[in-house]
């Protein structure tokens, strides 16, 4: 696999279970050495010069190692010392990241007393405390409520304006909302790599969104040649998976006229990462 992260972008790394995503994340953060190939962070080889390369990496694992008996300030001081930061710049950095992450008033509180959302904010704060160029976030919104997810998403977008961010998550709408580019892994390979904006064009070949004034049954639609999936979106609307080699568009129009379905909408769906993800990871062989 060949993965390039550009400065000032948020990259979404996706993959089904067993795709190799976790292994890739461990290698990118220097916790696992690759069996072959190389990893360069800001021009520094992560295998040959791990200490120097890791100075440029901030990492939030899926389960952050937060010490519940420490206060937020104590934990951030510990994280800073582990990064080798001197006392004066460390305190300035702590004040800065607390304000940046919306936890300025939590310094004296025990980590164990914070909500899951605030614990994630503390986890992100420790990841950017030493001002890294690359920030790696593994499932940062797992277990959060919708308001907390929205807040963390906004924070991720803001981080992407200043740094390079890799976001690993299984929540596909989060990738569409927070990322500039997406890489989809399947069976250890990158099977899709493009911008979120390019998903619209890719999705055009995978699905159709249709609406009927007098809709047929899902079974009737599924019987149209070239349609391989039917998903009801509402009383009169459907999302149809289509075979790129057998476009059902003309047949849908023809049957609508003959059967009186009253077709009023026939268009590609809006960008739907789910369509691309399912299409590219459906085949267990990876072909």
Short mmCIF file of C-alpha atoms in Angstrom, two decimals:
data_model
loop_
_atom_site.label_atom_id
_atom_site.label_comp_id
_atom_site.label_asym_id
_atom_site.label_seq_id
_atom_site.Cartn_x
_atom_site.Cartn_y
_atom_site.Cartn_z
CA UNK A 1 0.00 0.00 0.00
CA UNK A 2 1.09 3.57 -0.68
CA UNK A 3 -0.38 6.24 1.60
CA UNK A 4 0.49 9.92 1.38
CA UNK A 5 -0.74 12.52 3.85
CA UNK A 6 -0.66 16.14 2.79
CA UNK A 7 -0.19 19.08 5.11
CA UNK A 8 -3.43 20.78 6.09
CA UNK A 9 -5.81 17.91 5.28
CA UNK A 10 -7.94 15.45 7.22
CA UNK A 11 -7.61 11.94 5.81
CA UNK A 12 -10.23 9.31 6.65
CA UNK A 13 -8.90 5.74 6.87
CA UNK A 14 -11.68 3.17 6.53
CA UNK A 15 -11.88 -0.58 6.28
CA UNK A 16 -14.01 -3.54 7.40
CA UNK A 17 -12.86 -5.84 10.19
CA UNK A 18 -9.71 -7.64 9.12
CA UNK A 19 -8.79 -5.10 6.44
CA UNK A 20 -5.48 -4.26 8.11
CA UNK A 21 -6.53 -0.83 9.36
CA UNK A 22 -5.46 -1.35 12.98
CA UNK A 23 -2.11 -2.77 11.90
CA UNK A 24 -1.60 0.20 9.60
CA UNK A 25 -2.40 2.64 12.41
CA UNK A 26 0.10 0.89 14.69
CA UNK A 27 2.79 1.15 12.05
CA UNK A 28 2.05 4.81 11.30
CA UNK A 29 2.47 5.69 14.98
CA UNK A 30 5.66 3.67 15.43
CA UNK A 31 4.13 1.03 17.68
CA UNK A 32 4.74 -1.74 15.14
CA UNK A 33 7.59 -2.05 12.66
CA UNK A 34 6.69 -2.87 9.06
CA UNK A 35 7.96 -6.20 7.74
CA UNK A 36 9.03 -4.38 4.57
CA UNK A 37 8.77 -0.95 2.99
CA UNK A 38 9.29 2.38 4.72
CA UNK A 39 7.39 5.07 6.62
CA UNK A 40 8.54 8.67 6.47
CA UNK A 41 7.15 11.36 8.78
CA UNK A 42 8.13 14.90 7.76
CA UNK A 43 11.06 13.44 5.84
CA UNK A 44 12.31 11.35 8.77
CA UNK A 45 12.36 7.56 8.51
CA UNK A 46 10.16 6.21 11.31
CA UNK A 47 12.01 2.87 11.44
CA UNK A 48 15.58 4.20 11.34
CA UNK A 49 14.99 7.31 13.49
CA UNK A 50 11.93 6.52 15.62
CA UNK A 51 12.56 9.07 18.38
CA UNK A 52 13.06 11.95 15.96
CA UNK A 53 10.08 10.92 13.81
CA UNK A 54 7.73 10.50 16.77
CA UNK A 55 8.32 14.11 17.80
CA UNK A 56 6.17 14.99 14.79
CA UNK A 57 3.34 12.55 15.68
CA UNK A 58 0.41 13.01 18.04
CA UNK A 59 -1.69 9.93 18.74
CA UNK A 60 -5.10 9.34 20.28
CA UNK A 61 -5.74 5.57 20.49
CA UNK A 62 -9.26 4.17 20.55
CA UNK A 63 -8.94 3.63 24.30
CA UNK A 64 -6.86 6.58 25.57
CA UNK A 65 -4.57 5.74 28.50
CA UNK A 66 -6.18 8.23 30.85
CA UNK A 67 -5.28 7.86 34.54
CA UNK A 68 -8.56 8.35 36.38
CA UNK A 69 -6.86 9.32 39.64
CA UNK A 70 -4.99 12.26 38.05
CA UNK A 71 -6.37 15.71 37.41
CA UNK A 72 -6.44 17.03 33.86
CA UNK A 73 -3.46 19.31 34.54
CA UNK A 74 -1.48 16.50 36.17
CA UNK A 75 -2.13 14.20 33.23
CA UNK A 76 -1.12 16.81 30.65
CA UNK A 77 2.05 17.62 32.61
CA UNK A 78 2.90 13.90 32.60
CA UNK A 79 2.29 13.69 28.85
CA UNK A 80 4.47 16.74 28.27
CA UNK A 81 7.35 15.35 30.33
CA UNK A 82 7.16 12.09 28.38
CA UNK A 83 7.61 14.19 25.25
CA UNK A 84 10.66 15.85 26.83
CA UNK A 85 9.12 19.31 27.09
CA UNK A 86 10.73 21.85 29.45
CA UNK A 87 8.70 23.19 32.39
CA UNK A 88 7.95 26.75 31.16
CA UNK A 89 6.96 25.95 27.57
CA UNK A 90 5.05 22.93 28.86
CA UNK A 91 2.79 25.05 31.06
CA UNK A 92 2.20 27.46 28.19
CA UNK A 93 1.36 24.51 25.93
CA UNK A 94 -1.05 23.06 28.52
CA UNK A 95 -2.93 26.35 28.79
CA UNK A 96 -3.05 26.59 24.99
CA UNK A 97 -4.36 23.07 24.28
CA UNK A 98 -6.93 23.27 27.08
CA UNK A 99 -8.35 26.39 25.49
CA UNK A 100 -8.07 24.85 22.02
CA UNK A 101 -9.97 21.71 23.07
CA UNK A 102 -12.61 23.43 25.18
CA UNK A 103 -11.40 22.12 28.55
CA UNK A 104 -9.93 25.32 30.02
CA UNK A 105 -12.01 25.06 33.20
CA UNK A 106 -11.31 21.36 33.90
CA UNK A 107 -7.65 21.53 35.01
CA UNK A 108 -8.32 20.65 38.66
CA UNK A 109 -10.89 17.95 37.96
CA UNK A 110 -10.08 14.25 38.17
CA UNK A 111 -10.14 12.48 34.82
CA UNK A 112 -12.40 9.83 36.31
CA UNK A 113 -15.07 12.45 37.02
CA UNK A 114 -15.27 13.70 33.43
CA UNK A 115 -17.87 12.64 30.87
CA UNK A 116 -16.80 10.50 27.93
CA UNK A 117 -16.90 13.54 25.67
CA UNK A 118 -14.59 15.56 27.90
CA UNK A 119 -12.26 12.59 28.32
CA UNK A 120 -11.93 12.47 24.53
CA UNK A 121 -11.15 16.18 24.51
CA UNK A 122 -8.38 15.56 27.06
CA UNK A 123 -7.11 12.72 24.87
CA UNK A 124 -6.93 15.03 21.86
CA UNK A 125 -5.25 17.69 24.01
CA UNK A 126 -2.42 15.31 24.95
CA UNK A 127 -2.07 14.32 21.29
CA UNK A 128 -1.39 17.92 20.20
CA UNK A 129 0.39 19.11 23.35
CA UNK A 130 3.87 18.91 21.79
CA UNK A 131 2.68 20.66 18.60
CA UNK A 132 3.04 17.71 16.21
CA UNK A 133 2.76 18.03 12.45
CA UNK A 134 0.74 14.81 12.14
CA UNK A 135 -2.19 13.84 14.40
CA UNK A 136 -3.55 10.29 14.33
CA UNK A 137 -7.03 9.77 15.82
CA UNK A 138 -8.38 6.24 16.22
CA UNK A 139 -12.19 6.11 16.64
CA UNK A 140 -12.38 9.46 18.49
CA UNK A 141 -16.20 9.62 18.57
CA UNK A 142 -17.01 6.08 19.77
CA UNK A 143 -19.49 6.12 22.65
CA UNK A 144 -20.29 9.83 22.37
CA UNK A 145 -23.75 11.36 22.14
CA UNK A 146 -24.77 13.40 19.05
CA UNK A 147 -23.85 16.76 20.60
CA UNK A 148 -20.45 15.47 21.70
CA UNK A 149 -19.86 13.98 18.24
CA UNK A 150 -20.65 17.33 16.64
CA UNK A 151 -18.21 19.12 18.95
CA UNK A 152 -15.39 16.62 18.35
CA UNK A 153 -16.04 16.78 14.62
CA UNK A 154 -15.64 20.57 14.68
CA UNK A 155 -12.41 20.18 16.64
CA UNK A 156 -11.06 17.68 14.10
CA UNK A 157 -11.85 20.03 11.23
CA UNK A 158 -10.07 22.86 13.04
CA UNK A 159 -7.02 20.67 13.68
CA UNK A 160 -6.93 19.86 9.96
CA UNK A 161 -6.47 23.53 9.14
CA UNK A 162 -3.19 23.61 11.07
CA UNK A 163 -1.89 20.04 10.87
CA UNK A 164 -2.20 16.82 8.93
CA UNK A 165 -4.80 14.55 10.51
CA UNK A 166 -5.53 10.84 10.01
CA UNK A 167 -8.98 9.85 11.24
CA UNK A 168 -9.77 6.17 11.61
CA UNK A 169 -13.45 5.47 12.23
CA UNK A 170 -16.24 3.06 11.32
CA UNK A 171 -18.84 5.85 11.36
CA UNK A 172 -19.04 6.68 7.67
CA UNK A 173 -21.03 9.93 7.99
CA UNK A 174 -18.27 11.24 10.26
CA UNK A 175 -15.76 10.80 7.44
CA UNK A 176 -18.00 12.66 4.99
CA UNK A 177 -18.48 15.47 7.50
CA UNK A 178 -14.92 15.84 8.79
CA UNK A 179 -12.51 14.62 6.10
CA UNK A 180 -11.07 16.09 2.92
CA UNK A 181 -9.94 12.75 1.51
CA UNK A 182 -10.69 9.09 2.15
CA UNK A 183 -8.67 5.89 1.84
CA UNK A 184 -10.60 2.61 1.94
CA UNK A 185 -8.68 -0.55 2.85
CA UNK A 186 -9.71 -4.10 2.01
CA UNK A 187 -7.64 -7.21 2.67
CA UNK A 188 -4.50 -5.19 3.29
CA UNK A 189 -4.77 -3.06 0.14
CA UNK A 190 -5.96 0.47 -0.61
CA UNK A 191 -8.97 -0.01 -2.91
CA UNK A 192 -10.16 3.61 -3.02
CA UNK A 193 -8.26 6.86 -2.60
CA UNK A 194 -9.81 10.17 -3.51
CA UNK A 195 -11.32 13.36 -2.20
CA UNK A 196 -14.74 13.48 -0.58
CA UNK A 197 -15.81 15.79 -3.39
CA UNK A 198 -14.96 13.07 -5.94
CA UNK A 199 -17.35 10.61 -4.28
CA UNK A 200 -20.28 12.16 -6.15
CA UNK A 201 -18.80 11.17 -9.49
CA UNK A 202 -17.86 7.69 -8.30
CA UNK A 203 -21.29 7.09 -6.80
CA UNK A 204 -23.01 7.91 -10.08
CA UNK A 205 -22.06 4.50 -11.39
CA UNK A 206 -23.30 2.63 -8.33
CA UNK A 207 -26.79 3.85 -7.53
CA UNK A 208 -29.88 5.79 -8.62
CA UNK A 209 -32.33 7.71 -6.50
CA UNK A 210 -35.89 7.47 -7.86
CA UNK A 211 -39.29 8.80 -6.86
CA UNK A 212 -42.75 7.70 -8.03
CA UNK A 213 -46.19 9.20 -7.50
CA UNK A 214 -47.65 5.68 -7.63
CA UNK A 215 -44.70 3.56 -6.49
CA UNK A 216 -44.38 -0.11 -7.33
CA UNK A 217 -43.37 -2.62 -4.68
CA UNK A 218 -39.72 -3.14 -3.79
CA UNK A 219 -39.99 -6.64 -5.24
CA UNK A 220 -41.18 -5.22 -8.58
CA UNK A 221 -38.28 -2.79 -8.71
CA UNK A 222 -35.79 -5.50 -7.77
CA UNK A 223 -36.96 -7.52 -10.79
CA UNK A 224 -35.89 -4.79 -13.25
CA UNK A 225 -32.76 -5.95 -15.11
CA UNK A 226 -29.67 -4.12 -13.90
CA UNK A 227 -30.97 -3.40 -10.39
CA UNK A 228 -29.18 -5.37 -7.68
CA UNK A 229 -30.52 -3.69 -4.55
CA UNK A 230 -33.59 -1.72 -3.46
CA UNK A 231 -33.64 0.53 -0.39
CA UNK A 232 -36.83 2.40 0.51
CA UNK A 233 -36.03 6.01 1.47
CA UNK A 234 -39.61 7.01 2.17
CA UNK A 235 -43.14 6.34 1.00
CA UNK A 236 -42.40 7.24 -2.61
CA UNK A 237 -38.62 7.27 -2.91
CA UNK A 238 -36.06 4.50 -3.38
CA UNK A 239 -32.31 4.12 -3.64
CA UNK A 240 -31.50 1.55 -6.30
CA UNK A 241 -28.17 -0.24 -6.55
CA UNK A 242 -27.34 -0.68 -10.20
CA UNK A 243 -25.03 -2.88 -12.22
CA UNK A 244 -22.56 -0.58 -14.04
CA UNK A 245 -22.45 -3.12 -16.88
CA UNK A 246 -26.24 -3.15 -17.31
CA UNK A 247 -27.66 0.35 -16.75
CA UNK A 248 -31.35 0.05 -15.79
CA UNK A 249 -32.20 3.73 -16.38
CA UNK A 250 -34.01 3.31 -19.71
CA UNK A 251 -35.94 0.28 -18.46
CA UNK A 252 -37.09 2.14 -15.35
CA UNK A 253 -38.43 4.98 -17.50
CA UNK A 254 -40.11 2.56 -19.92
CA UNK A 255 -41.85 0.56 -17.19
CA UNK A 256 -42.90 3.70 -15.36
CA UNK A 257 -44.71 4.91 -18.46
CA UNK A 258 -46.30 1.52 -19.23
CA UNK A 259 -47.30 0.73 -15.64
CA UNK A 260 -48.29 4.25 -14.60
CA UNK A 261 -45.78 4.57 -11.77
CA UNK A 262 -45.57 8.35 -12.22
CA UNK A 263 -41.80 8.75 -12.21
CA UNK A 264 -40.89 12.23 -10.94
CA UNK A 265 -37.28 11.77 -9.85
CA UNK A 266 -34.41 9.88 -11.43
CA UNK A 267 -30.95 11.04 -10.42
CA UNK A 268 -27.64 9.95 -8.92
CA UNK A 269 -27.76 10.10 -5.11
CA UNK A 270 -25.90 12.72 -3.19
CA UNK A 271 -22.40 11.69 -2.18
CA UNK A 272 -22.83 8.48 -0.17
CA UNK A 273 -19.64 7.01 1.18
CA UNK A 274 -21.62 3.96 2.26
CA UNK A 275 -22.35 3.07 -1.37
CA UNK A 276 -18.67 3.17 -2.27
CA UNK A 277 -17.59 1.33 0.88
CA UNK A 278 -20.06 -1.54 0.41
CA UNK A 279 -19.28 -1.83 -3.30
CA UNK A 280 -15.50 -2.02 -2.80
CA UNK A 281 -15.44 -4.28 0.28
CA UNK A 282 -18.25 -6.67 -0.63
CA UNK A 283 -15.96 -9.20 -2.36
CA UNK A 284 -14.13 -11.30 0.24
CA UNK A 285 -11.40 -12.07 -2.28
CA UNK A 286 -10.60 -8.39 -2.63
CA UNK A 287 -10.99 -8.64 -6.40
#
